[in-house]
Amino acid sequence: MELNRRTVIAGAAAAGIAATTLGAGSAEAASGGRKPVKELFGKLADGTKVYRWSLENGGTRLRVLNWGGVVQGLEIPDRKGHYANVSLGFDNIDDYVAKTPYFGALIGRYGNRIAKGQFTLDGKSYQLSVNDGDNSLHGGKQGFDKHIWDVEPFTKGSDVGLHLHYTSVDGEMGYPGTLKAKVTYTLTKHGDWRIDYEATTDKATVVNLTSHVYWNLGGEGTGTIEDHELSIAAGRYTPTDSGLIPTGELAKVAGTPFDFRKTKTIGRDIRAGHVQQVQAKGYDHNWVLDKGITAKPEHVATLRDPRSGRTLKIATDQPGLQFYSGNFLDGTLTGTGGHTYRQGDALCLETQHFPDAPNHPNFPSTVLRPGQTYRTSTIHTFGC
C-alpha cells in the first residue's frame, strides 16, 4: 500500500531524519520551500567556474549545475522517511566533462538520434555533427549538455526553482537558426519536479529538448533496476535498425517484450531474445504514447521500487517516451556515492518527440519556425 507522501515526510521531520548526501538541510526544511543556494562546484580547464544550486520543497531535494543544466542529485524519502539520491551523477566537474553518458543533462538541440546527421528542411539539406557512429546523438559532439547555462533562481508563491537560459547560435553543430532556449526547473509545495521548456528561432530549424536523468529509486549505486516495476501507456513503439535509428514503423507492443501497458518488472522480459532487444542490448526505444500530443501534461508512466516503496509518476504533453535500461553502463564510471555503475544500474525515461523525426514524414513534426514558440512540459511526481 502506497503511503501518503506528506505523511511520510511529516514523520521524518518528527523523527529528525536528515538528508544523506545534500549535507546541509534538515527534515524540517524538507517539508517546506527553501530559496535556492548557490555554491562553487568546480572549474573548467579554461578557468570558467561551474556552480551548483541546491533547492528543497515538499520533501524533494534537488541539486543542479549550470554545466549542461545537469541534475547532479535528486533526493526523495522511502516509505520509512529515509532519504536517498535516486539519480546517477558525479561528484566533480572533470568527470562530467570527460566521461558522462549525459547523466542528468538537458539535451538539445535535438534529443535522441538523427540518421547520418542529415535532414532536409524547406528544400535545403543540413549536415549535423556526428558523434554516434554515423549518426548524430543528443545534439552532436557539443550539444546543450556541454555548455554553461545562465541560471536565475526564483521563488514564486509556494514554488521554488531555477530558470536556465542558453542561446545556440546559427550553425552550431550544423543546425540552422539562432535558437534561444529557456528551461525552468520547479519544485512544488508537494515535492513535484516540473520541467518547462521554451525556445524561439530566427530561421526554420528542428528542435527536440528533453532531460536525461538516470533513475534508480532504490538509490544511486545500489544495484540493478531490473526489479523495478514499470508501466507505460503506449500500445505502439518505434522499432530501430542496427544503428538504433527508427525504421519508420509504428509497431504494436502486444505479444512482445515491449508491452508495458500493464505493470511488470523491467527484468521480466529484458532477456527475451527479441531482435530489437539484441540490437539495443536491452531496452532503448521510443514508445508511441496513446494520448499523442496534448495541450497539457497527462500521466504516461509509473516507475516503482518495491523494496523502498519509492514511486515516480511522469506526466507530459509530448507524444513519445524513450525508455533506456542503462545498457551501456560498463563499470568504468564511479558515481557520487563512490560506487561503480554497471549495466542495468539505472534507467532513463525521456519525454520527447520521436527520434529521427525530421527524416520520417509520418512522425509528428519537430520543425520550429520564426514567430513560433516551442513549448513543452513534463512533471515528475514522487511517492512512497
mmCIF file of N, CA and C in Angstrom, residues 163-283:
data_model
loop_
_atom_site.group_PDB
_atom_site.id
_atom_site.type_symbol
_atom_site.label_atom_id
_atom_site.label_comp_id
_atom_site.label_asym_id
_atom_site.label_seq_id
_atom_site.Cartn_x
_atom_site.Cartn_y
_atom_site.Cartn_z
ATOM 1 N N HIS A 163 15.415 29.240 -13.460
ATOM 2 C CA HIS A 163 15.282 29.494 -14.892
ATOM 3 C C HIS A 163 16.671 29.326 -15.508
ATOM 4 N N LEU A 164 16.780 28.501 -16.526
ATOM 5 C CA LEU A 164 18.052 28.269 -17.199
ATOM 6 C C LEU A 164 17.945 28.753 -18.646
ATOM 7 N N HIS A 165 18.953 29.501 -19.095
ATOM 8 C CA HIS A 165 18.940 30.089 -20.427
ATOM 9 C C HIS A 165 20.199 29.702 -21.194
ATOM 10 N N TYR A 166 19.995 29.377 -22.481
ATOM 11 C CA TYR A 166 21.142 29.136 -23.355
ATOM 12 C C TYR A 166 20.765 29.546 -24.773
ATOM 13 N N THR A 167 21.678 30.260 -25.448
ATOM 14 C CA THR A 167 21.486 30.646 -26.838
ATOM 15 C C THR A 167 22.420 29.848 -27.726
ATOM 16 N N SER A 168 21.835 29.078 -28.629
ATOM 17 C CA SER A 168 22.584 28.281 -29.595
ATOM 18 C C SER A 168 22.633 29.056 -30.907
ATOM 19 N N VAL A 169 23.841 29.438 -31.320
ATOM 20 C CA VAL A 169 23.967 30.317 -32.483
ATOM 21 C C VAL A 169 23.700 29.565 -33.784
ATOM 22 N N ASP A 170 23.363 30.318 -34.798
ATOM 23 C CA ASP A 170 23.107 29.757 -36.128
ATOM 24 C C ASP A 170 24.312 28.945 -36.594
ATOM 25 N N GLY A 171 24.080 27.697 -36.973
ATOM 26 C CA GLY A 171 25.144 26.829 -37.460
ATOM 27 C C GLY A 171 25.802 25.971 -36.397
ATOM 28 N N GLU A 172 25.494 26.207 -35.127
ATOM 29 C CA GLU A 172 26.096 25.390 -34.064
ATOM 30 C C GLU A 172 25.722 23.920 -34.262
ATOM 31 N N MET A 173 26.702 23.068 -34.301
ATOM 32 C CA MET A 173 26.560 21.632 -34.540
ATOM 33 C C MET A 173 25.819 21.338 -35.850
ATOM 34 N N GLY A 174 25.795 22.353 -36.759
ATOM 35 C CA GLY A 174 25.180 22.183 -38.072
ATOM 36 C C GLY A 174 23.719 22.591 -38.147
ATOM 37 N N TYR A 175 23.111 22.974 -37.022
ATOM 38 C CA TYR A 175 21.690 23.317 -37.017
ATOM 39 C C TYR A 175 21.463 24.744 -37.509
ATOM 40 N N PRO A 176 20.436 24.951 -38.310
ATOM 41 C CA PRO A 176 20.140 26.312 -38.778
ATOM 42 C C PRO A 176 19.425 27.129 -37.708
ATOM 43 N N GLY A 177 19.640 28.449 -37.766
ATOM 44 C CA GLY A 177 18.929 29.370 -36.898
ATOM 45 C C GLY A 177 19.571 29.550 -35.539
ATOM 46 N N THR A 178 19.467 30.776 -35.031
ATOM 47 C CA THR A 178 19.861 31.046 -33.653
ATOM 48 C C THR A 178 18.681 30.696 -32.757
ATOM 49 N N LEU A 179 18.883 29.715 -31.900
ATOM 50 C CA LEU A 179 17.821 29.207 -31.036
ATOM 51 C C LEU A 179 18.035 29.727 -29.624
ATOM 52 N N LYS A 180 17.050 30.417 -29.095
ATOM 53 C CA LYS A 180 17.094 30.883 -27.711
ATOM 54 C C LYS A 180 16.249 29.940 -26.863
ATOM 55 N N ALA A 181 16.919 29.208 -25.976
ATOM 56 C CA ALA A 181 16.245 28.190 -25.163
ATOM 57 C C ALA A 181 16.128 28.660 -23.723
ATOM 58 N N LYS A 182 14.975 28.369 -23.138
ATOM 59 C CA LYS A 182 14.755 28.615 -21.714
ATOM 60 C C LYS A 182 14.131 27.366 -21.107
ATOM 61 N N VAL A 183 14.733 26.877 -20.027
ATOM 62 C CA VAL A 183 14.211 25.710 -19.334
ATOM 63 C C VAL A 183 14.010 26.081 -17.876
ATOM 64 N N THR A 184 12.845 25.773 -17.342
ATOM 65 C CA THR A 184 12.526 26.101 -15.957
ATOM 66 C C THR A 184 12.350 24.823 -15.155
ATOM 67 N N TYR A 185 13.159 24.701 -14.102
ATOM 68 C CA TYR A 185 13.008 23.621 -13.129
ATOM 69 C C TYR A 185 12.224 24.181 -11.938
ATOM 70 N N THR A 186 11.116 23.538 -11.593
ATOM 71 C CA THR A 186 10.313 23.974 -10.464
ATOM 72 C C THR A 186 10.083 22.826 -9.492
ATOM 73 N N LEU A 187 10.301 23.078 -8.207
ATOM 74 C CA LEU A 187 9.869 22.168 -7.157
ATOM 75 C C LEU A 187 8.618 22.758 -6.528
ATOM 76 N N THR A 188 7.522 22.002 -6.537
ATOM 77 C CA THR A 188 6.269 22.490 -5.990
ATOM 78 C C THR A 188 6.184 22.183 -4.500
ATOM 79 N N LYS A 189 5.163 22.720 -3.868
ATOM 80 C CA LYS A 189 4.988 22.501 -2.436
ATOM 81 C C LYS A 189 4.700 21.029 -2.119
ATOM 82 N N HIS A 190 4.285 20.269 -3.126
ATOM 83 C CA HIS A 190 4.031 18.841 -2.924
ATOM 84 C C HIS A 190 5.249 17.987 -3.272
ATOM 85 N N GLY A 191 6.353 18.635 -3.669
ATOM 86 C CA GLY A 191 7.570 17.906 -3.992
ATOM 87 C C GLY A 191 7.655 17.441 -5.425
ATOM 88 N N ASP A 192 6.719 17.856 -6.291
ATOM 89 C CA ASP A 192 6.812 17.515 -7.707
ATOM 90 C C ASP A 192 7.959 18.300 -8.346
ATOM 91 N N TRP A 193 8.633 17.652 -9.294
ATOM 92 C CA TRP A 193 9.657 18.339 -10.083
ATOM 93 C C TRP A 193 9.103 18.533 -11.481
ATOM 94 N N ARG A 194 8.889 19.792 -11.832
ATOM 95 C CA ARG A 194 8.321 20.150 -13.128
ATOM 96 C C ARG A 194 9.399 20.758 -14.016
ATOM 97 N N ILE A 195 9.408 20.371 -15.290
ATOM 98 C CA ILE A 195 10.315 20.964 -16.269
ATOM 99 C C ILE A 195 9.478 21.603 -17.365
ATOM 100 N N ASP A 196 9.697 22.891 -17.592
ATOM 101 C CA ASP A 196 9.038 23.614 -18.683
ATOM 102 C C ASP A 196 10.100 24.080 -19.669
ATOM 103 N N TYR A 197 9.932 23.689 -20.919
ATOM 104 C CA TYR A 197 10.883 24.034 -21.977
ATOM 105 C C TYR A 197 10.257 25.079 -22.904
ATOM 106 N N GLU A 198 11.075 26.060 -23.312
ATOM 107 C CA GLU A 198 10.663 27.053 -24.293
ATOM 108 C C GLU A 198 11.821 27.310 -25.245
ATOM 109 N N ALA A 199 11.502 27.658 -26.500
ATOM 110 C CA ALA A 199 12.555 28.016 -27.451
ATOM 111 C C ALA A 199 11.954 28.832 -28.590
ATOM 112 N N THR A 200 12.756 29.771 -29.104
ATOM 113 C CA THR A 200 12.393 30.530 -30.300
ATOM 114 C C THR A 200 13.580 30.527 -31.243
ATOM 115 N N THR A 201 13.313 30.788 -32.521
ATOM 116 C CA THR A 201 14.362 30.747 -33.535
ATOM 117 C C THR A 201 14.177 31.878 -34.535
ATOM 118 N N ASP A 202 15.268 32.259 -35.202
ATOM 119 C CA ASP A 202 15.168 33.284 -36.246
ATOM 120 C C ASP A 202 15.214 32.679 -37.647
ATOM 121 N N LYS A 203 15.374 31.338 -37.746
ATOM 122 C CA LYS A 203 15.293 30.605 -39.010
ATOM 123 C C LYS A 203 14.589 29.279 -38.746
ATOM 124 N N ALA A 204 13.986 28.742 -39.764
ATOM 125 C CA ALA A 204 13.359 27.432 -39.613
ATOM 126 C C ALA A 204 14.406 26.411 -39.177
ATOM 127 N N THR A 205 14.064 25.609 -38.174
ATOM 128 C CA THR A 205 15.004 24.627 -37.631
ATOM 129 C C THR A 205 14.214 23.450 -37.068
ATOM 130 N N VAL A 206 14.916 22.499 -36.504
ATOM 131 C CA VAL A 206 14.252 21.406 -35.792
ATOM 132 C C VAL A 206 14.728 21.438 -34.345
ATOM 133 N N VAL A 207 13.836 21.070 -33.436
ATOM 134 C CA VAL A 207 14.182 21.109 -32.018
ATOM 135 C C VAL A 207 13.412 20.016 -31.281
ATOM 136 N N ASN A 208 14.090 19.400 -30.320
ATOM 137 C CA ASN A 208 13.501 18.318 -29.524
ATOM 138 C C ASN A 208 14.276 18.272 -28.210
ATOM 139 N N LEU A 209 13.803 19.010 -27.199
ATOM 140 C CA LEU A 209 14.508 19.115 -25.928
ATOM 141 C C LEU A 209 13.990 18.081 -24.934
ATOM 142 N N THR A 210 14.883 17.573 -24.099
ATOM 143 C CA THR A 210 14.484 16.621 -23.079
ATOM 144 C C THR A 210 15.494 16.615 -21.936
ATOM 145 N N SER A 211 15.201 15.821 -20.913
ATOM 146 C CA SER A 211 16.080 15.658 -19.757
ATOM 147 C C SER A 211 16.545 14.215 -19.688
ATOM 148 N N HIS A 212 17.825 14.028 -19.339
ATOM 149 C CA HIS A 212 18.436 12.698 -19.402
ATOM 150 C C HIS A 212 18.845 12.204 -18.005
ATOM 151 N N VAL A 213 17.926 12.294 -17.062
ATOM 152 C CA VAL A 213 18.205 11.768 -15.726
ATOM 153 C C VAL A 213 18.204 10.251 -15.759
ATOM 154 N N TYR A 214 19.194 9.651 -15.091
ATOM 155 C CA TYR A 214 19.261 8.202 -14.896
ATOM 156 C C TYR A 214 18.669 7.887 -13.523
ATOM 157 N N TRP A 215 17.587 7.099 -13.485
ATOM 158 C CA TRP A 215 16.870 6.840 -12.249
ATOM 159 C C TRP A 215 17.208 5.472 -11.661
ATOM 160 N N ASN A 216 17.396 5.435 -10.355
ATOM 161 C CA ASN A 216 17.376 4.203 -9.578
ATOM 162 C C ASN A 216 16.671 4.554 -8.273
ATOM 163 N N LEU A 217 15.418 4.138 -8.136
ATOM 164 C CA LEU A 217 14.613 4.566 -6.992
ATOM 165 C C LEU A 217 15.046 3.903 -5.694
ATOM 166 N N GLY A 218 15.919 2.904 -5.787
ATOM 167 C CA GLY A 218 16.500 2.329 -4.580
ATOM 168 C C GLY A 218 17.647 3.170 -4.051
ATOM 169 N N GLY A 219 18.137 4.104 -4.880
ATOM 170 C CA GLY A 219 19.303 4.925 -4.545
ATOM 171 C C GLY A 219 20.415 4.657 -5.525
ATOM 172 N N GLU A 220 21.118 5.721 -5.942
ATOM 173 C CA GLU A 220 22.195 5.532 -6.914
ATOM 174 C C GLU A 220 23.267 4.627 -6.318
ATOM 175 N N GLY A 221 23.786 3.733 -7.140
ATOM 176 C CA GLY A 221 24.849 2.848 -6.686
ATOM 177 C C GLY A 221 24.387 1.644 -5.897
ATOM 178 N N THR A 222 23.059 1.424 -5.808
ATOM 179 C CA THR A 222 22.558 0.302 -5.003
ATOM 180 C C THR A 222 22.330 -0.964 -5.818
ATOM 181 N N GLY A 223 22.617 -0.913 -7.129
ATOM 182 C CA GLY A 223 22.492 -2.127 -7.929
ATOM 183 C C GLY A 223 21.405 -2.029 -8.982
ATOM 184 N N THR A 224 20.969 -3.177 -9.444
ATOM 185 C CA THR A 224 20.109 -3.275 -10.622
ATOM 186 C C THR A 224 18.735 -2.641 -10.443
ATOM 187 N N ILE A 225 18.190 -2.190 -11.572
ATOM 188 C CA ILE A 225 16.808 -1.705 -11.607
ATOM 189 C C ILE A 225 15.886 -2.751 -12.225
ATOM 190 N N GLU A 226 16.366 -3.957 -12.426
ATOM 191 C CA GLU A 226 15.532 -4.968 -13.072
ATOM 192 C C GLU A 226 14.346 -5.386 -12.209
ATOM 193 N N ASP A 227 14.409 -5.131 -10.897
ATOM 194 C CA ASP A 227 13.267 -5.445 -10.043
ATOM 195 C C ASP A 227 12.309 -4.263 -9.916
ATOM 196 N N HIS A 228 12.645 -3.121 -10.524
ATOM 197 C CA HIS A 228 11.710 -2.004 -10.559
ATOM 198 C C HIS A 228 10.499 -2.396 -11.409
ATOM 199 N N GLU A 229 9.339 -1.888 -11.015
ATOM 200 C CA GLU A 229 8.105 -2.139 -11.754
ATOM 201 C C GLU A 229 7.781 -0.915 -12.608
ATOM 202 N N LEU A 230 7.396 -1.167 -13.868
ATOM 203 C CA LEU A 230 7.187 -0.073 -14.811
ATOM 204 C C LEU A 230 5.895 -0.280 -15.592
ATOM 205 N N SER A 231 5.181 0.805 -15.806
ATOM 206 C CA SER A 231 4.056 0.800 -16.731
ATOM 207 C C SER A 231 4.193 1.999 -17.660
ATOM 208 N N ILE A 232 3.845 1.805 -18.948
ATOM 209 C CA ILE A 232 3.885 2.858 -19.957
ATOM 210 C C ILE A 232 2.581 2.797 -20.745
ATOM 211 N N ALA A 233 1.896 3.916 -20.838
ATOM 212 C CA ALA A 233 0.605 3.958 -21.527
ATOM 213 C C ALA A 233 0.827 4.104 -23.031
ATOM 214 N N ALA A 234 1.266 3.026 -23.646
ATOM 215 C CA ALA A 234 1.585 3.046 -25.070
ATOM 216 C C ALA A 234 1.332 1.677 -25.683
ATOM 217 N N GLY A 235 0.547 1.650 -26.742
ATOM 218 C CA GLY A 235 0.266 0.410 -27.443
ATOM 219 C C GLY A 235 1.172 0.177 -28.633
ATOM 220 N N ARG A 236 2.038 1.157 -28.931
ATOM 221 C CA ARG A 236 2.966 1.021 -30.053
ATOM 222 C C ARG A 236 4.341 1.569 -29.669
ATOM 223 N N TYR A 237 5.340 1.170 -30.434
ATOM 224 C CA TYR A 237 6.690 1.706 -30.268
ATOM 225 C C TYR A 237 7.323 1.815 -31.644
ATOM 226 N N THR A 238 8.512 2.453 -31.701
ATOM 227 C CA THR A 238 9.182 2.633 -32.995
ATOM 228 C C THR A 238 10.401 1.712 -33.066
ATOM 229 N N PRO A 239 10.286 0.581 -33.767
ATOM 230 C CA PRO A 239 11.437 -0.317 -33.935
ATOM 231 C C PRO A 239 12.594 0.407 -34.614
ATOM 232 N N THR A 240 13.814 -0.086 -34.372
ATOM 233 C CA THR A 240 15.007 0.552 -34.915
ATOM 234 C C THR A 240 15.838 -0.422 -35.735
ATOM 235 N N ASP A 241 16.755 0.140 -36.520
ATOM 236 C CA ASP A 241 17.725 -0.689 -37.222
ATOM 237 C C ASP A 241 18.923 -0.943 -36.317
ATOM 238 N N SER A 242 19.977 -1.522 -36.857
ATOM 239 C CA SER A 242 21.141 -1.878 -36.033
ATOM 240 C C SER A 242 21.852 -0.663 -35.466
ATOM 241 N N GLY A 243 21.614 0.527 -36.044
ATOM 242 C CA GLY A 243 22.204 1.761 -35.525
ATOM 243 C C GLY A 243 21.285 2.501 -34.579
ATOM 244 N N LEU A 244 20.181 1.840 -34.176
ATOM 245 C CA LEU A 244 19.180 2.392 -33.268
ATOM 246 C C LEU A 244 18.449 3.597 -33.853
ATOM 247 N N ILE A 245 18.331 3.595 -35.190
ATOM 248 C CA ILE A 245 17.555 4.597 -35.912
ATOM 249 C C ILE A 245 16.193 4.005 -36.238
ATOM 250 N N PRO A 246 15.095 4.709 -35.950
ATOM 251 C CA PRO A 246 13.763 4.183 -36.259
ATOM 252 C C PRO A 246 13.618 3.820 -37.735
ATOM 253 N N THR A 247 12.949 2.702 -37.973
ATOM 254 C CA THR A 247 12.697 2.257 -39.347
ATOM 255 C C THR A 247 11.539 3.022 -39.970
ATOM 256 N N GLY A 248 10.733 3.686 -39.163
ATOM 257 C CA GLY A 248 9.539 4.378 -39.627
ATOM 258 C C GLY A 248 8.263 3.652 -39.262
ATOM 259 N N GLU A 249 8.390 2.394 -38.861
ATOM 260 C CA GLU A 249 7.229 1.605 -38.472
ATOM 261 C C GLU A 249 6.750 2.010 -37.075
ATOM 262 N N LEU A 250 5.444 1.988 -36.887
ATOM 263 C CA LEU A 250 4.835 2.151 -35.573
ATOM 264 C C LEU A 250 4.270 0.784 -35.207
ATOM 265 N N ALA A 251 5.085 -0.013 -34.536
ATOM 266 C CA ALA A 251 4.749 -1.417 -34.289
ATOM 267 C C ALA A 251 3.935 -1.585 -33.013
ATOM 268 N N LYS A 252 3.060 -2.572 -33.011
ATOM 269 C CA LYS A 252 2.270 -2.872 -31.823
ATOM 270 C C LYS A 252 3.133 -3.561 -30.778
ATOM 271 N N VAL A 253 2.925 -3.211 -29.514
ATOM 272 C CA VAL A 253 3.671 -3.845 -28.426
ATOM 273 C C VAL A 253 3.051 -5.170 -28.008
ATOM 274 N N ALA A 254 1.793 -5.386 -28.366
ATOM 275 C CA ALA A 254 1.089 -6.600 -27.954
ATOM 276 C C ALA A 254 1.855 -7.851 -28.366
ATOM 277 N N GLY A 255 2.048 -8.752 -27.409
ATOM 278 C CA GLY A 255 2.732 -10.005 -27.686
ATOM 279 C C GLY A 255 4.236 -9.899 -27.777
ATOM 280 N N THR A 256 4.804 -8.750 -27.353
ATOM 281 C CA THR A 256 6.245 -8.537 -27.399
ATOM 282 C C THR A 256 6.755 -8.127 -26.015
ATOM 283 N N PRO A 257 8.087 -8.167 -25.806
ATOM 284 C CA PRO A 257 8.641 -7.694 -24.526
ATOM 285 C C PRO A 257 8.440 -6.197 -24.296
ATOM 286 N N PHE A 258 7.948 -5.477 -25.323
ATOM 287 C CA PHE A 258 7.786 -4.029 -25.231
ATOM 288 C C PHE A 258 6.423 -3.631 -24.687
ATOM 289 N N ASP A 259 5.640 -4.597 -24.276
ATOM 290 C CA ASP A 259 4.312 -4.316 -23.755
ATOM 291 C C ASP A 259 4.378 -4.021 -22.256
ATOM 292 N N PHE A 260 4.305 -2.740 -21.911
ATOM 293 C CA PHE A 260 4.273 -2.298 -20.513
ATOM 294 C C PHE A 260 2.935 -1.646 -20.180
ATOM 295 N N ARG A 261 1.895 -1.999 -20.935
ATOM 296 C CA ARG A 261 0.582 -1.404 -20.660
ATOM 297 C C ARG A 261 0.062 -1.844 -19.296
ATOM 298 N N LYS A 262 0.433 -3.046 -18.894
ATOM 299 C CA LYS A 262 0.180 -3.498 -17.538
ATOM 300 C C LYS A 262 1.514 -3.542 -16.808
ATOM 301 N N THR A 263 1.528 -3.124 -15.557
ATOM 302 C CA THR A 263 2.760 -3.036 -14.785
ATOM 303 C C THR A 263 3.479 -4.382 -14.741
ATOM 304 N N LYS A 264 4.789 -4.341 -14.994
ATOM 305 C CA LYS A 264 5.615 -5.545 -14.857
ATOM 306 C C LYS A 264 7.016 -5.118 -14.469
ATOM 307 N N THR A 265 7.782 -6.067 -13.953
ATOM 308 C CA THR A 265 9.168 -5.752 -13.617
ATOM 309 C C THR A 265 9.975 -5.598 -14.902
ATOM 310 N N ILE A 266 10.957 -4.711 -14.850
ATOM 311 C CA ILE A 266 11.794 -4.473 -16.023
ATOM 312 C C ILE A 266 12.547 -5.736 -16.423
ATOM 313 N N GLY A 267 12.953 -6.524 -15.434
ATOM 314 C CA GLY A 267 13.734 -7.721 -15.727
ATOM 315 C C GLY A 267 12.950 -8.885 -16.280
ATOM 316 N N ARG A 268 11.618 -8.807 -16.224
ATOM 317 C CA ARG A 268 10.830 -9.984 -16.606
ATOM 318 C C ARG A 268 11.093 -10.426 -18.045
ATOM 319 N N ASP A 269 11.126 -9.461 -18.962
ATOM 320 C CA ASP A 269 11.281 -9.796 -20.379
ATOM 321 C C ASP A 269 12.542 -9.224 -21.008
ATOM 322 N N ILE A 270 13.455 -8.690 -20.191
ATOM 323 C CA ILE A 270 14.589 -7.972 -20.773
ATOM 324 C C ILE A 270 15.550 -8.899 -21.514
ATOM 325 N N ARG A 271 15.504 -10.191 -21.221
ATOM 326 C CA ARG A 271 16.364 -11.169 -21.900
ATOM 327 C C ARG A 271 15.553 -12.128 -22.773
ATOM 328 N N ALA A 272 14.450 -11.608 -23.311
ATOM 329 C CA ALA A 272 13.546 -12.456 -24.102
ATOM 330 C C ALA A 272 14.126 -12.854 -25.453
ATOM 331 N N GLY A 273 15.186 -12.178 -25.891
ATOM 332 C CA GLY A 273 15.824 -12.536 -27.145
ATOM 333 C C GLY A 273 15.183 -11.922 -28.371
ATOM 334 N N HIS A 274 14.248 -10.984 -28.185
ATOM 335 C CA HIS A 274 13.645 -10.265 -29.304
ATOM 336 C C HIS A 274 14.750 -9.538 -30.070
ATOM 337 N N VAL A 275 14.679 -9.544 -31.402
ATOM 338 C CA VAL A 275 15.743 -8.955 -32.211
ATOM 339 C C VAL A 275 15.981 -7.491 -31.850
ATOM 340 N N GLN A 276 14.920 -6.769 -31.484
ATOM 341 C CA GLN A 276 15.089 -5.372 -31.106
ATOM 342 C C GLN A 276 15.890 -5.230 -29.816
ATOM 343 N N GLN A 277 15.711 -6.142 -28.893
ATOM 344 C CA GLN A 277 16.482 -6.112 -27.648
ATOM 345 C C GLN A 277 17.931 -6.511 -27.882
ATOM 346 N N VAL A 278 18.142 -7.464 -28.758
ATOM 347 C CA VAL A 278 19.507 -7.897 -29.067
ATOM 348 C C VAL A 278 20.308 -6.735 -29.649
ATOM 349 N N GLN A 279 19.702 -6.001 -30.580
ATOM 350 C CA GLN A 279 20.373 -4.859 -31.197
ATOM 351 C C GLN A 279 20.703 -3.776 -30.183
ATOM 352 N N ALA A 280 19.775 -3.526 -29.261
ATOM 353 C CA ALA A 280 19.933 -2.426 -28.309
ATOM 354 C C ALA A 280 20.603 -2.843 -27.006
ATOM 355 N N LYS A 281 20.845 -4.152 -26.840
ATOM 356 C CA LYS A 281 21.388 -4.701 -25.596
ATOM 357 C C LYS A 281 20.430 -4.493 -24.409
ATOM 358 N N GLY A 282 19.164 -4.476 -24.717
ATOM 359 C CA GLY A 282 18.132 -4.261 -23.704
ATOM 360 C C GLY A 282 17.044 -3.392 -24.285
ATOM 361 N N TYR A 283 16.511 -2.496 -23.478
ATOM 362 C CA TYR A 283 15.528 -1.530 -23.962
ATOM 363 C C TYR A 283 16.219 -0.204 -24.247
#
